[in-house]
């Protein structure tokens, strides 16, 4: 770890194009997921329709993500990203046309939402898998922290832009803006050059999609380091997601209004953005380790635990900022270790499995959290979740696989 006053990342035109593509695509996604739910509220006012839309978008993203990982490993991930951006642009243009013709309805919204979620299942594994072929290994942590901060910034400003544009013509201008973001994202990738793959795991010519999928799963099951990391993140993510279930009830117990509750939520993103930028431009970690991940997970768990003992809104706001800092550290170091120990030719499959595990546990965890609050209190929910995540990090830290992580991991994995 060393201090660095500036960053050399943007000196690389290759990296700059890759980052700009991610920036515009993430911004388009953020505005889309603000705009369409708001339109559903305006059209139907139905919570059932809202839940149906989120289900229709979310399920294909999880179901097809594993296949998406195989496709990304088998073909050019850059081309997968370009095609994904183009398809999403076409979807948005179709929605603009429906608005102009006053023909928009829930059937069209659900059909197009299903397609949008399916395309996302291919886009995000591609983003992760080609990063190793754009960035030097020594800059993995720095770049991952920058991408984590970029995502958090777009998540904050996307709804603001969407709300501002929506007021002009009830969504037409907003959809056109989203279409432009995806188009720009695709254009920035056209001249992106990727480093060649060494083909440590070169598939046989007769290898089928099913065969490569099975190979990817076996790779994970036989790699104790990767398997340890995925299982750890399963428990860590399940515990962390309790935050979004219990926070509104914690704010209610303090008598907080909607503005104060919004401030509590904003501090989570604010702390994350600050930490991400620090890791990107100030503190450069060149040798990430599994040990560092477990420490970060434990610190995030301690933040949840601490939230269970706050007594007023201002204490909660401060703790939320600390949790944001810890979560940014987790989201930066985890992909960096993946990039360090996983060969690029199987990265798509491994990252897609990790995303499925991380996202698939969310509805289960949140359902359990909602049930817990019905019988106990939000403070007890945070204490329980905090203890689970903290102990997860500590226990994983003591597993022999986590003790040593060095350059021999890739050879051992092969």
PDB file of N, CA and C in Angstrom, residues 108 164 178 223 240 371 380:
ATOM      1  N   UNK A 108     -46.758  -3.821 -22.691  1.00  0.00           N
ATOM      2  CA  UNK A 108     -45.520  -3.435 -23.369  1.00  0.00           C
ATOM      3  C   UNK A 108     -44.388  -3.226 -22.358  1.00  0.00           C
ATOM      4  N   UNK A 164     -35.763  15.467 -13.263  1.00  0.00           N
ATOM      5  CA  UNK A 164     -35.727  16.783 -13.919  1.00  0.00           C
ATOM      6  C   UNK A 164     -36.265  16.698 -15.354  1.00  0.00           C
ATOM      7  N   UNK A 178     -31.756   8.514 -22.154  1.00  0.00           N
ATOM      8  CA  UNK A 178     -31.271   7.171 -21.827  1.00  0.00           C
ATOM      9  C   UNK A 178     -30.730   6.486 -23.075  1.00  0.00           C
ATOM     10  N   UNK A 223     -11.797 -25.079  -6.560  1.00  0.00           N
ATOM     11  CA  UNK A 223     -10.881 -24.018  -6.146  1.00  0.00           C
ATOM     12  C   UNK A 223     -11.325 -23.535  -4.770  1.00  0.00           C
ATOM     13  N   UNK A 240     -25.792  -7.727   5.008  1.00  0.00           N
ATOM     14  CA  UNK A 240     -25.778  -6.317   4.637  1.00  0.00           C
ATOM     15  C   UNK A 240     -27.141  -5.859   4.124  1.00  0.00           C
ATOM     16  N   UNK A 371     -39.766 -10.443   8.276  1.00  0.00           N
ATOM     17  CA  UNK A 371     -40.392 -11.290   9.289  1.00  0.00           C
ATOM     18  C   UNK A 371     -39.795 -11.017  10.671  1.00  0.00           C
ATOM     19  N   UNK A 380     -32.630  -4.941  17.083  1.00  0.00           N
ATOM     20  CA  UNK A 380     -32.231  -6.344  17.243  1.00  0.00           C
ATOM     21  C   UNK A 380     -31.883  -6.968  15.891  1.00  0.00           C
TER      22      UNK A 380
END
